[in-house]
mmCIF file of C-alpha atoms and ligand atoms in Angstrom:
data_model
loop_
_atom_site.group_PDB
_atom_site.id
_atom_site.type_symbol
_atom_site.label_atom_id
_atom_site.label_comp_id
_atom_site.label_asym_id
_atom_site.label_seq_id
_atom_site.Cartn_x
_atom_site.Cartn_y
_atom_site.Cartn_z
ATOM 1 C CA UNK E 1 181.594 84.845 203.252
ATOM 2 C CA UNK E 2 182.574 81.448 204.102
ATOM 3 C CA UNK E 3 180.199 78.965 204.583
ATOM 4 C CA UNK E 4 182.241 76.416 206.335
ATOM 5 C CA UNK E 5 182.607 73.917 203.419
ATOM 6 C CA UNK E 6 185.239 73.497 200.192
ATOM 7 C CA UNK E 7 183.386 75.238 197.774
ATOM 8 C CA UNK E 8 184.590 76.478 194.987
ATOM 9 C CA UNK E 9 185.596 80.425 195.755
ATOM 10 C CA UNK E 10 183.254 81.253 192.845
ATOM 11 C CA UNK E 11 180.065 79.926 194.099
ATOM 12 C CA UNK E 12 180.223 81.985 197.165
ATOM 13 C CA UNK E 13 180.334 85.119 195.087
ATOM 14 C CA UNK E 14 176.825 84.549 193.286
ATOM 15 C CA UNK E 15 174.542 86.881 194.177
ATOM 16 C CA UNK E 16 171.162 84.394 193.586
ATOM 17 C CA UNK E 17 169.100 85.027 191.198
ATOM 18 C CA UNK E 18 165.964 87.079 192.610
ATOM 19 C CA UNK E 19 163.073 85.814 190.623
ATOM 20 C CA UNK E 20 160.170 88.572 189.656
ATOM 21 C CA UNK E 21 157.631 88.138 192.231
ATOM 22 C CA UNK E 22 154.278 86.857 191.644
ATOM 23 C CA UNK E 23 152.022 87.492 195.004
ATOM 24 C CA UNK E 24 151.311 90.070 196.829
ATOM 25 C CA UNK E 25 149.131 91.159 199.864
ATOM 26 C CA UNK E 26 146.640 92.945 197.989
ATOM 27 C CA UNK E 27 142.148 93.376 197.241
ATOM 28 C CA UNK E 28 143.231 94.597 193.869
ATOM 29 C CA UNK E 29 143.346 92.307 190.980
ATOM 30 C CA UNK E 30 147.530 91.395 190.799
ATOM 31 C CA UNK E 31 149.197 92.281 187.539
ATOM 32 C CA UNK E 32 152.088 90.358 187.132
ATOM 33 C CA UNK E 33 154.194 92.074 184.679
ATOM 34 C CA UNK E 34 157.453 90.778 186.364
ATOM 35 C CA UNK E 35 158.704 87.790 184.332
ATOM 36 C CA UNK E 36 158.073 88.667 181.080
ATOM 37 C CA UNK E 37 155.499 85.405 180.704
ATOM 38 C CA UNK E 38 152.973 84.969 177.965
ATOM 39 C CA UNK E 39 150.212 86.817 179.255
ATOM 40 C CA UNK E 40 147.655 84.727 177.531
ATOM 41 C CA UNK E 41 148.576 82.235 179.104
ATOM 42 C CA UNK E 42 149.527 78.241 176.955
ATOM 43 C CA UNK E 43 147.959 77.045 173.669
ATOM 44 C CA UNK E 44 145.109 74.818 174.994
ATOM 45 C CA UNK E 45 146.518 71.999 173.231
ATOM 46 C CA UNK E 46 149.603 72.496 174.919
ATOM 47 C CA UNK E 47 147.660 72.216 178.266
ATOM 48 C CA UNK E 48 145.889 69.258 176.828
ATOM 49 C CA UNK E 49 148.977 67.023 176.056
ATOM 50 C CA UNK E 50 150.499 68.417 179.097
ATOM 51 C CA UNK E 51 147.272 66.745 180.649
ATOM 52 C CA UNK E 52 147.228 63.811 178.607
ATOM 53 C CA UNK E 53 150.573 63.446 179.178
ATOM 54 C CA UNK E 54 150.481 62.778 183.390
ATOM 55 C CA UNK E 55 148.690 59.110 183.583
ATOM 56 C CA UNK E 56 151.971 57.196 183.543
ATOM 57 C CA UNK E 57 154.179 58.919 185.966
ATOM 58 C CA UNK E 58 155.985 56.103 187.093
ATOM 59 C CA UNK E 59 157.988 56.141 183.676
ATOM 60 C CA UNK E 60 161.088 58.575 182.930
ATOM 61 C CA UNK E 61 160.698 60.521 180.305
ATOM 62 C CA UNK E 62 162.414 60.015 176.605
ATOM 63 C CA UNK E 63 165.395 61.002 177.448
ATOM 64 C CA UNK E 64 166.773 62.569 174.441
ATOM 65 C CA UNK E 65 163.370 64.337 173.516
ATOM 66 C CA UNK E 66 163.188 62.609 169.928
ATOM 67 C CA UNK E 67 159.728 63.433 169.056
ATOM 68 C CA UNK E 68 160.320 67.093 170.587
ATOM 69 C CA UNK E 69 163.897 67.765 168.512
ATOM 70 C CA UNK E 70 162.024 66.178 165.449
ATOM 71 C CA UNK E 71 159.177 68.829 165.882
ATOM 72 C CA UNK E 72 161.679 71.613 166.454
ATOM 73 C CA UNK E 73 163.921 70.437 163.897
ATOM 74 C CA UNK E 74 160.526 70.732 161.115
ATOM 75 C CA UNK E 75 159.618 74.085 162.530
ATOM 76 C CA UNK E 76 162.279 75.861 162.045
ATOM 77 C CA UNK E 77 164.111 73.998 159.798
ATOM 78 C CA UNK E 78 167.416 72.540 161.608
ATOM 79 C CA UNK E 79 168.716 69.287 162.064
ATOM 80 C CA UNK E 80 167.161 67.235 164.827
ATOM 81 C CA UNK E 81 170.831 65.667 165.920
ATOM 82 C CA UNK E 82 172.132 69.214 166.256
ATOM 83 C CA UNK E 83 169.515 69.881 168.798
ATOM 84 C CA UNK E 84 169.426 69.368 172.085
ATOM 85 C CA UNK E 85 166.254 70.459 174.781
ATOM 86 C CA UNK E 86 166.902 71.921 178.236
ATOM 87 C CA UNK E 87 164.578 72.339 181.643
ATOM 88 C CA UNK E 88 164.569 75.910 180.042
ATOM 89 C CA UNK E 89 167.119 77.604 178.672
ATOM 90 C CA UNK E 90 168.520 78.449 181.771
ATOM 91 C CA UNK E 91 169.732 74.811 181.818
ATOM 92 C CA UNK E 92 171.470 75.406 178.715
ATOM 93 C CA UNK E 93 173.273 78.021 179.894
ATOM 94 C CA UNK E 94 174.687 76.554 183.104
ATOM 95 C CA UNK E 95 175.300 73.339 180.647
ATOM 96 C CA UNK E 96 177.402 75.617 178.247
ATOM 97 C CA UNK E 97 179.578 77.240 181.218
ATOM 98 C CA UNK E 98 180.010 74.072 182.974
ATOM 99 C CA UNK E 99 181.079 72.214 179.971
ATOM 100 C CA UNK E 100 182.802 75.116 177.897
ATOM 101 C CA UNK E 101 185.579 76.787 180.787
ATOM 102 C CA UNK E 102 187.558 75.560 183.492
ATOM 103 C CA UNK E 103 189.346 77.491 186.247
ATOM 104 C CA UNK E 104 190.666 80.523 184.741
ATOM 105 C CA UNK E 105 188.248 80.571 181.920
ATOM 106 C CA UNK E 106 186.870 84.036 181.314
ATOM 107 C CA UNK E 107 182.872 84.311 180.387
ATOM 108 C CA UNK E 108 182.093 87.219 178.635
ATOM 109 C CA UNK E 109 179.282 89.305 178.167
ATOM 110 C CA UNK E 110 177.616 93.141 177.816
ATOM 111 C CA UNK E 111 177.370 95.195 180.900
ATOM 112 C CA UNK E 112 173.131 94.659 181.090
ATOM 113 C CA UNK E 113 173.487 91.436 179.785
ATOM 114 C CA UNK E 114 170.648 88.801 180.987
ATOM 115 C CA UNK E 115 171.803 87.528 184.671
ATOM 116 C CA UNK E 116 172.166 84.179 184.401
ATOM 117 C CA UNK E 117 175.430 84.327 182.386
ATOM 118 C CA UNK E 118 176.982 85.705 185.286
ATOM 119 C CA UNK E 119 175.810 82.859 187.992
ATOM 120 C CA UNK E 120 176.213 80.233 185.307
ATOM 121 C CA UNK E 121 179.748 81.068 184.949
ATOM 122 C CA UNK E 122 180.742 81.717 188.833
ATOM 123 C CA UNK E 123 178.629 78.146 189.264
ATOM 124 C CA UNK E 124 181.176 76.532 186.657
ATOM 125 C CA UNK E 125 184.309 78.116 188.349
ATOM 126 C CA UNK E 126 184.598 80.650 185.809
ATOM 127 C CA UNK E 127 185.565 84.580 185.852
ATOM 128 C CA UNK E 128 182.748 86.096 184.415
ATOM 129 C CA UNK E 129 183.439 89.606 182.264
ATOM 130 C CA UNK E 130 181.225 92.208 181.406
ATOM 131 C CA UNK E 131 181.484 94.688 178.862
ATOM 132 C CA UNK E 132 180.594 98.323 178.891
ATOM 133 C CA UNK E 133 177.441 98.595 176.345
ATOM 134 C CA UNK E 134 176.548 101.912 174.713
ATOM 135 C CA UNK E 135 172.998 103.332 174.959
ATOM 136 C CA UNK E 136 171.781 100.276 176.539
ATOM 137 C CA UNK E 137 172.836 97.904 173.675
ATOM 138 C CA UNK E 138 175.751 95.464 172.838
ATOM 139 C CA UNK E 139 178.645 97.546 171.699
ATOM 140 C CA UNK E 140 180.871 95.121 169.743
ATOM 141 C CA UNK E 141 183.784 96.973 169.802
ATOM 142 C CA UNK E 142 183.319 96.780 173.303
ATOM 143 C CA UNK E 143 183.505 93.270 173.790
ATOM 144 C CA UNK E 144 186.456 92.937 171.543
ATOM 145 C CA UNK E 145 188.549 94.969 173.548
ATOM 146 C CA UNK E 146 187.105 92.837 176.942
ATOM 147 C CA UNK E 147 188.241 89.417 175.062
ATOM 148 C CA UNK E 148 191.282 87.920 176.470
ATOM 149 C CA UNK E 149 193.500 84.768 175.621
ATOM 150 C CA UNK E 150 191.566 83.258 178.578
ATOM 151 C CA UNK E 151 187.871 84.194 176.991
ATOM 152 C CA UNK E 152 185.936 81.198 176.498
ATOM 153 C CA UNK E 153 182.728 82.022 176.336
ATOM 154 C CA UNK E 154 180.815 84.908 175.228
ATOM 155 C CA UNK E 155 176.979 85.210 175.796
ATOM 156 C CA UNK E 156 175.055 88.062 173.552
ATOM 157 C CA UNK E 157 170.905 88.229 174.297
ATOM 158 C CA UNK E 158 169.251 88.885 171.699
ATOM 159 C CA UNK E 159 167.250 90.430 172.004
ATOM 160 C CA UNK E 160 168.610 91.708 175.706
ATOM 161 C CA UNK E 161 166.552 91.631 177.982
ATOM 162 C CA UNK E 162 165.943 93.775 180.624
ATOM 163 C CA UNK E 163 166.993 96.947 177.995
ATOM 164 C CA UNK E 164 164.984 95.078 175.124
ATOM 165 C CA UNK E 165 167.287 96.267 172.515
ATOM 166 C CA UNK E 166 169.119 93.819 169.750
ATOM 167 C CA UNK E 167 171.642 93.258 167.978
ATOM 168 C CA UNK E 168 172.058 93.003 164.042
ATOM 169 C CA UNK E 169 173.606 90.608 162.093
ATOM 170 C CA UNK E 170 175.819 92.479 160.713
ATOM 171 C CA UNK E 171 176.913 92.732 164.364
ATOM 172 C CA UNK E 172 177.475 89.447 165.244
ATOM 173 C CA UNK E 173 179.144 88.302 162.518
ATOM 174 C CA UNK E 174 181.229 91.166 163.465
ATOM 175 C CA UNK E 175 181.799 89.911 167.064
ATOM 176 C CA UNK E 176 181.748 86.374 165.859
ATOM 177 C CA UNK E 177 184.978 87.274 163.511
ATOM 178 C CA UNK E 178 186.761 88.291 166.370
ATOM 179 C CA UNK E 179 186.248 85.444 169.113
ATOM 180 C CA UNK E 180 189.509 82.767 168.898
ATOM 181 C CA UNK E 181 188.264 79.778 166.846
ATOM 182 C CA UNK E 182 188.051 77.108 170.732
ATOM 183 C CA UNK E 183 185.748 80.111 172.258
ATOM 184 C CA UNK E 184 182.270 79.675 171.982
ATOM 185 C CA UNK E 185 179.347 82.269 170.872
ATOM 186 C CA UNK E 186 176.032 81.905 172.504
ATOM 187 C CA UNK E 187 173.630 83.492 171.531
ATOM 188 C CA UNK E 188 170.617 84.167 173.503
ATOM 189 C CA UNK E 189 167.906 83.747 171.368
ATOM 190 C CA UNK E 190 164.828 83.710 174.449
ATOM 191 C CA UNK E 191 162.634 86.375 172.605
ATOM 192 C CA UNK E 192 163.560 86.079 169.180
ATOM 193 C CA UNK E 193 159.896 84.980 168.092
ATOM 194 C CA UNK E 194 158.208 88.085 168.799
ATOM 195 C CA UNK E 195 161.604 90.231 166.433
ATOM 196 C CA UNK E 196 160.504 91.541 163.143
ATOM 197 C CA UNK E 197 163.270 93.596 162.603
ATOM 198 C CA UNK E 198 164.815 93.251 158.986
ATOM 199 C CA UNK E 199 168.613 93.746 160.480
ATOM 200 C CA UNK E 200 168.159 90.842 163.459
ATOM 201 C CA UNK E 201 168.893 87.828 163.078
ATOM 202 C CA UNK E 202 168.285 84.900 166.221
ATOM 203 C CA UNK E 203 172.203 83.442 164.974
ATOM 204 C CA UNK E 204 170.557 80.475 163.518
ATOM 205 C CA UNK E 205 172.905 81.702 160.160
ATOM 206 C CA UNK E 206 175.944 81.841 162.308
ATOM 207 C CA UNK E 207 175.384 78.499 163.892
ATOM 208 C CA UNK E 208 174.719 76.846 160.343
ATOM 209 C CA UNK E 209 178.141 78.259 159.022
ATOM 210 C CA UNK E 210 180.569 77.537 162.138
ATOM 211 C CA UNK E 211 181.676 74.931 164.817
ATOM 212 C CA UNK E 212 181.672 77.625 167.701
ATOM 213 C CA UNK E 213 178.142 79.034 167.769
ATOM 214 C CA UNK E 214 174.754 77.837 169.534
ATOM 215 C CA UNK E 215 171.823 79.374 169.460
ATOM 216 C CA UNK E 216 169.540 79.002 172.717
ATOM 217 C CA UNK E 217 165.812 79.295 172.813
ATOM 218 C CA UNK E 218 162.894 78.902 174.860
ATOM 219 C CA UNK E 219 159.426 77.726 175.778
ATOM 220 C CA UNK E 220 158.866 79.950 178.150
ATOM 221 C CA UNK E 221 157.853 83.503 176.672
ATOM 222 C CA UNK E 222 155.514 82.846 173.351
ATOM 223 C CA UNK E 223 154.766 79.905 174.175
ATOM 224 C CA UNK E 224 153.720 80.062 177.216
ATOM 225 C CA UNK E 225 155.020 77.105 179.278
ATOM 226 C CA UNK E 226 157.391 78.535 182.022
ATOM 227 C CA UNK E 227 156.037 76.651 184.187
ATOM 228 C CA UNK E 228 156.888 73.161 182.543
ATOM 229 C CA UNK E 229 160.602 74.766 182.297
ATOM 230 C CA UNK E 230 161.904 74.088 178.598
ATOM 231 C CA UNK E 231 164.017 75.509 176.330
ATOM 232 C CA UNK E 232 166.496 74.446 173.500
ATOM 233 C CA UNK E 233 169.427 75.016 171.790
ATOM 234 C CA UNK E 234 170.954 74.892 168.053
ATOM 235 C CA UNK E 235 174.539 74.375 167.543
ATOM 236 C CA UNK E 236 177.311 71.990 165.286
ATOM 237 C CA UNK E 237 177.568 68.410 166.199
ATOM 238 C CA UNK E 238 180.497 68.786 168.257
ATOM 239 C CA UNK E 239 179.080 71.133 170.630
ATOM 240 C CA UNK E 240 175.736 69.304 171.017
ATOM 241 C CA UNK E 241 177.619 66.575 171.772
ATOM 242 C CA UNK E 242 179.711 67.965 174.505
ATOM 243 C CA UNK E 243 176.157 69.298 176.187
ATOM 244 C CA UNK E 244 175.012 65.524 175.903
ATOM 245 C CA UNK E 245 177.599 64.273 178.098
ATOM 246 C CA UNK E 246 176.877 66.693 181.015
ATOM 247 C CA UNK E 247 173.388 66.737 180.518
ATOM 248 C CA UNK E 248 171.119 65.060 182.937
ATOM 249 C CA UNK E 249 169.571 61.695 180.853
ATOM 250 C CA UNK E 250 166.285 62.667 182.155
ATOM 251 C CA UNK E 251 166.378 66.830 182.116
ATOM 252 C CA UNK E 252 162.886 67.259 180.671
ATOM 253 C CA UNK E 253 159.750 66.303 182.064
ATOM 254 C CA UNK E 254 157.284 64.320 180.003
ATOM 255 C CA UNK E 255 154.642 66.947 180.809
ATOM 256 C CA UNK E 256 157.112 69.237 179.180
ATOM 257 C CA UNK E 257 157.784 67.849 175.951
ATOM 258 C CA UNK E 258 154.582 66.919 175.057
ATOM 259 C CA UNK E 259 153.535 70.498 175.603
ATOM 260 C CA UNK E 260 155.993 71.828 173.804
ATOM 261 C CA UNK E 261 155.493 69.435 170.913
ATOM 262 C CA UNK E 262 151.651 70.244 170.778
ATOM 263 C CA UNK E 263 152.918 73.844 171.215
ATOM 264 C CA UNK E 264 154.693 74.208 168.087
ATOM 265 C CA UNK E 265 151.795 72.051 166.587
ATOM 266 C CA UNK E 266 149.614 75.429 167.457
ATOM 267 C CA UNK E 267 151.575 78.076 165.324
ATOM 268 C CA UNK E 268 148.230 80.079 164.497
ATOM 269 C CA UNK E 269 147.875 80.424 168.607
ATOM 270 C CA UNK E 270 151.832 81.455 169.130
ATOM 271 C CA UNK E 271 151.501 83.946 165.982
ATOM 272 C CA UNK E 272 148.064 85.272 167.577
ATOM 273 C CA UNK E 273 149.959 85.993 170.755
ATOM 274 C CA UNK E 274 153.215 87.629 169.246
ATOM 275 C CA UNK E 275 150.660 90.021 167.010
ATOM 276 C CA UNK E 276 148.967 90.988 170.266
ATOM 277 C CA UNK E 277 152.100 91.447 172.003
ATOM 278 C CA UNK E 278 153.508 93.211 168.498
ATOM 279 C CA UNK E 279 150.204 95.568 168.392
ATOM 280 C CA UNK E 280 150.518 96.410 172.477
ATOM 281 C CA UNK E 281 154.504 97.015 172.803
ATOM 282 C CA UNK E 282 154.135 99.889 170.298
ATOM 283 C CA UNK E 283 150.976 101.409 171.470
ATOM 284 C CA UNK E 284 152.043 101.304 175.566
ATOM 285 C CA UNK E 285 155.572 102.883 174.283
ATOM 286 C CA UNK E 286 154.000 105.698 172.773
ATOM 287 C CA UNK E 287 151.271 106.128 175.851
ATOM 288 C CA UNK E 288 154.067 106.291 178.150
ATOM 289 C CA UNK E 289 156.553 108.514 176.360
ATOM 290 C CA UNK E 290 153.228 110.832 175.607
ATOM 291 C CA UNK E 291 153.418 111.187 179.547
ATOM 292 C CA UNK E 292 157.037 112.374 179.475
ATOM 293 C CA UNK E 293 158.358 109.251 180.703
ATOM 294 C CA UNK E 294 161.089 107.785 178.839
ATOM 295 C CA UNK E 295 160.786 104.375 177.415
ATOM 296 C CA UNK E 296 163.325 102.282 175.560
ATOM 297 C CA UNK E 297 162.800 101.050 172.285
ATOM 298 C CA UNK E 298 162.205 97.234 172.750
ATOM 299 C CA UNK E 299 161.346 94.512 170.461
ATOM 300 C CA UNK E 300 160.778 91.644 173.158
ATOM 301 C CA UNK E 301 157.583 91.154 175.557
ATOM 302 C CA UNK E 302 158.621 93.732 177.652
ATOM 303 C CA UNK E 303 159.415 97.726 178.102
ATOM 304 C CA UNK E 304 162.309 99.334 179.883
ATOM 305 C CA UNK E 305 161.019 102.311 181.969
ATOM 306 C CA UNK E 306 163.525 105.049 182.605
ATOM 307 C CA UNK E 307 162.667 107.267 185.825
ATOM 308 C CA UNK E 308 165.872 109.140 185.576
ATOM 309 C CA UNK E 309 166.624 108.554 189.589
ATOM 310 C CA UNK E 310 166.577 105.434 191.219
ATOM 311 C CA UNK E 311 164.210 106.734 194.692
ATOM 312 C CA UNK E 312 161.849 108.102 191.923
ATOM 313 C CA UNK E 313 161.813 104.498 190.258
ATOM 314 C CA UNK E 314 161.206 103.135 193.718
ATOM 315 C CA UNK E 315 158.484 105.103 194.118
ATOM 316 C CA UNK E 316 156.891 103.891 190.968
ATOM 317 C CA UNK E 317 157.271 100.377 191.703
ATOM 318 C CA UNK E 318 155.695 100.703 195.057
ATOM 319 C CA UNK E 319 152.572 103.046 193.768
ATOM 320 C CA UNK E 320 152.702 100.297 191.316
ATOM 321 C CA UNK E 321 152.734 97.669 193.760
ATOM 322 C CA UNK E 322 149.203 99.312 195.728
ATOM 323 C CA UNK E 323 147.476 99.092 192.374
ATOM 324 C CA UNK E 324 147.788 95.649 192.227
ATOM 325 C CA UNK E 325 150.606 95.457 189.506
ATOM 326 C CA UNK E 326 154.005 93.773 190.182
ATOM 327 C CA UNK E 327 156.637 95.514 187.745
ATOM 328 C CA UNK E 328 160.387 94.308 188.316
ATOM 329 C CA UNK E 329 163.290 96.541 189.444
ATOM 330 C CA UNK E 330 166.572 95.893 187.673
ATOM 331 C CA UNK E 331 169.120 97.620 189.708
ATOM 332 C CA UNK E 332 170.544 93.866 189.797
ATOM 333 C CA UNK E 333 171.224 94.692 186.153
ATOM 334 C CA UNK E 334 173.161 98.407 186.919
ATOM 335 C CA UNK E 335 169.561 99.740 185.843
ATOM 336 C CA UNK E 336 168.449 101.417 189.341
ATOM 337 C CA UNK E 337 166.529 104.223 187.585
ATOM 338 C CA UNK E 338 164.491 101.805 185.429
ATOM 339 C CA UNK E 339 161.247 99.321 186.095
ATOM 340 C CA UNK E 340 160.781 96.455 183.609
ATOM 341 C CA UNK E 341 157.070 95.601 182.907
ATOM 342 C CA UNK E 342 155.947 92.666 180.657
ATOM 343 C CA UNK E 343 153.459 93.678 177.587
ATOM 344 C CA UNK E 344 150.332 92.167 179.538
ATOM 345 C CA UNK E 345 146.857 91.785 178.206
ATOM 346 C CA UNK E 346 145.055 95.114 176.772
ATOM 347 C CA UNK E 347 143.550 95.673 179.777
ATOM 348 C CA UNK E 348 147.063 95.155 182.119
ATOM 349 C CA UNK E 349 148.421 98.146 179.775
ATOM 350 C CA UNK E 350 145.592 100.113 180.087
ATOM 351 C CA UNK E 351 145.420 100.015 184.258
ATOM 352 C CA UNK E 352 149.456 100.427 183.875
ATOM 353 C CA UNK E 353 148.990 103.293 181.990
ATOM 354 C CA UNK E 354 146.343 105.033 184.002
ATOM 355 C CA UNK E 355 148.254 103.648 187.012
ATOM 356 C CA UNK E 356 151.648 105.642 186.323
ATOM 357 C CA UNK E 357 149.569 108.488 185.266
ATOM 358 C CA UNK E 358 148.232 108.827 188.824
ATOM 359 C CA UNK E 359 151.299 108.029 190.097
ATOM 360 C CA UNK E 360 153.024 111.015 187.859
ATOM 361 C CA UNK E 361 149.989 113.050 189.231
ATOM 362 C CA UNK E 362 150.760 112.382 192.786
ATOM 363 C CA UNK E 363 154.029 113.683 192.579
ATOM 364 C CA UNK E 364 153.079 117.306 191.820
ATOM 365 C CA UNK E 365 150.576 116.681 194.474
HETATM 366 C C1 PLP V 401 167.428 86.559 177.840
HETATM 367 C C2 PLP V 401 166.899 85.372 178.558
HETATM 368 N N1 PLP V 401 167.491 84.195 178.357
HETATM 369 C C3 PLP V 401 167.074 83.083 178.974
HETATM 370 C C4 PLP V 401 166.006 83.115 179.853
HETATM 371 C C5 PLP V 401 165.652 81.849 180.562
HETATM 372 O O1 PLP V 401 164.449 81.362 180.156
HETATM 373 P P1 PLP V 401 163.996 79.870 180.489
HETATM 374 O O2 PLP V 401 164.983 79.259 181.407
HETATM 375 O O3 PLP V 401 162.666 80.010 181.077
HETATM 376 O O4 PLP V 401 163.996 79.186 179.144
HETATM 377 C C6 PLP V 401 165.353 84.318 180.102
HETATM 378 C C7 PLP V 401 164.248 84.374 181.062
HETATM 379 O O5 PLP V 401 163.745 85.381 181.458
HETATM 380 C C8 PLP V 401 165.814 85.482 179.441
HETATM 381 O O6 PLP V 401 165.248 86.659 179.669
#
């Protein structure tokens, strides 16, 4: 398609991002278990500093988010100068490509990979690649054999989301070993909070021992505050100082930091939600696979239904959809036989679950 002006070729091949929905035309109470948000909403001192934080807004905000990187920095234990804080880690991303590639560059990442990677690197003029995974996970081997001379970049979620699986250290060190020393790994660190997993590992040890790997993170999913849009990322000096220089001075809202500060102040209430979210994702699994549907194993804030056929899975989504709850399709992800759904509250699993049983019930109807 040409739109008339000199774009780069690249932009016109995004396919925009489709967003999981959030209304619908319904009586029912709405369910929205289509962007994998906390479903217990922000710690209330979040909201409060958020609140507290609105009575000047003639001024910019701090632009390099000190007090925030300080907070981060203490948290988790990295240096605040190898920090840097996004308008969520989607801005991160689209920093990376833009920064990290030029025309010819090739962006690489698994076949299900998270979407963005793909628009961020068509936005920066790159060639995005995607590599064939193996039951639904990141197949390392894989992505070896995709890298080129030209590979730049190479994005691994992690965990992935939509399939919710991860990848082990072991495995990225693996991958890591392979990439040429000027290409960069990113991982994708959005859910690691809620991964127990002895094996994982958010890349945090990767970034600590090399020049070429940043680890990205978010606000959004434990914590709560999508709507404030922040995230941030971990990598060496050099790196976080190439992001600086094409980094808008004033990227993050003041509303936004001061949440997220307070946010990270509130550990007990981010721990409370990843135990509810750690109790729920096991117990819906089980519900559903008890049902005969298959379910993969996930250790983010979501499930990956499998309906084996894609009409079947549309089916679902709209018998979903007249019960009130909003699910997402991923067929943008080559998953058309599979609905995503957030781990809600208790009681948004239990009218899922009694939800698809009726729908299963209807079927032999
Ligand atoms: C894997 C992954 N990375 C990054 C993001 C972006 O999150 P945000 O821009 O809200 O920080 C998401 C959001 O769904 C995600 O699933």
């Amino acid at each position: 398609m040409s739109s008339g002006f000199d774009v780069k070729d690249t932009i016109m091949q995004i396919k925009p991002y489709v967003p999981g929905e959030s209304k619908m035309d319904t009586d029912k109470p709405i369910r929205q278990l289509a962007a994998n948000e906390a479903p217990l909403g922000a710690s209330p001192k979040a909201i409060e500093a958020a609140q507290g934080s609105v009575a000047q807004l003639n001024r910019y905000p701090e632009g390099g988010a000190v007090a925030l990187r300080e907070k981060i920095g203490e948290r988790f234990g990295f240096p605040a100068e190898q920090l840097i804080c996004g308008a969520g880690s989607d801005e991160i991303i689209a920093l990376i490509c833009q920064a990290f590639t030029s025309e010819g560059s090739e962006v690489l990442y698994s076949q299900h990979g998270f979407l963005m990677y793909k628009i961020s690197a068509l936005a920066a003029g790159a060639t995005p690649v995607s590599a064939p995974e193996s039951d639904l996970r990141m197949d390392v081997d894989s992505m070896i054999d995709a890298m080129t001379e030209n590979t730049r970049i190479v994005f691994v979620a992690n965990p992935n989301n939509p399939t919710g699986s991860y990848s082990t250290k072991a495995e990225l060190e693996r991958l890591h070993a392979a990439l040429p020393e000027d290409a960069l790994l990113v991982i994708d660190a959005a859910y690691s909070e809620y991964v127990d997993a002895e094996a994982y590992s958010d890349g945090s040890d990767l970034v600590a021992q090399n020049k070429n790997v940043v680890m990205t993170r978010t606000f959004s999913k434990l914590f709560g505050l999508a709507a404030l849009r922040i995230g941030w990322a971990y990598g060496s000096k050099e790196v976080i100082d190439i992001l600086n220089r094409v980094r808008g001075p004033f990227n993050v809202s003041v509303p936004a930091q001061a949440a997220a500060t307070a946010a990270l102040d509130d550990w007990d209430w981010a721990m409370d939600a990843k135990h509810l979210n750690n109790r729920l994702l096991p117990a819906v699994t089980q519900r559903l696979r008890g049902m005969g549907l298959t379910v993969y194993d996930s250790v983010g804030n979501f499930i990956l239904i499998d309906f084996s056929d894609a009409d079947r899975a549309t089916a679902a989504d709209a018998f979903l959809r007249s019960e009130g709850i909003i699910g997402r399709g991923v067929a943008g992800y080559g998953l058309p036989t599979c609905l995503r759904m957030t781990i809600g509250t208790e009681d948004d699993m239990d009218v899922l679950t009694q939800a698809l049983t009726r729908f299963i019930e209807s079927e032999s109807a």
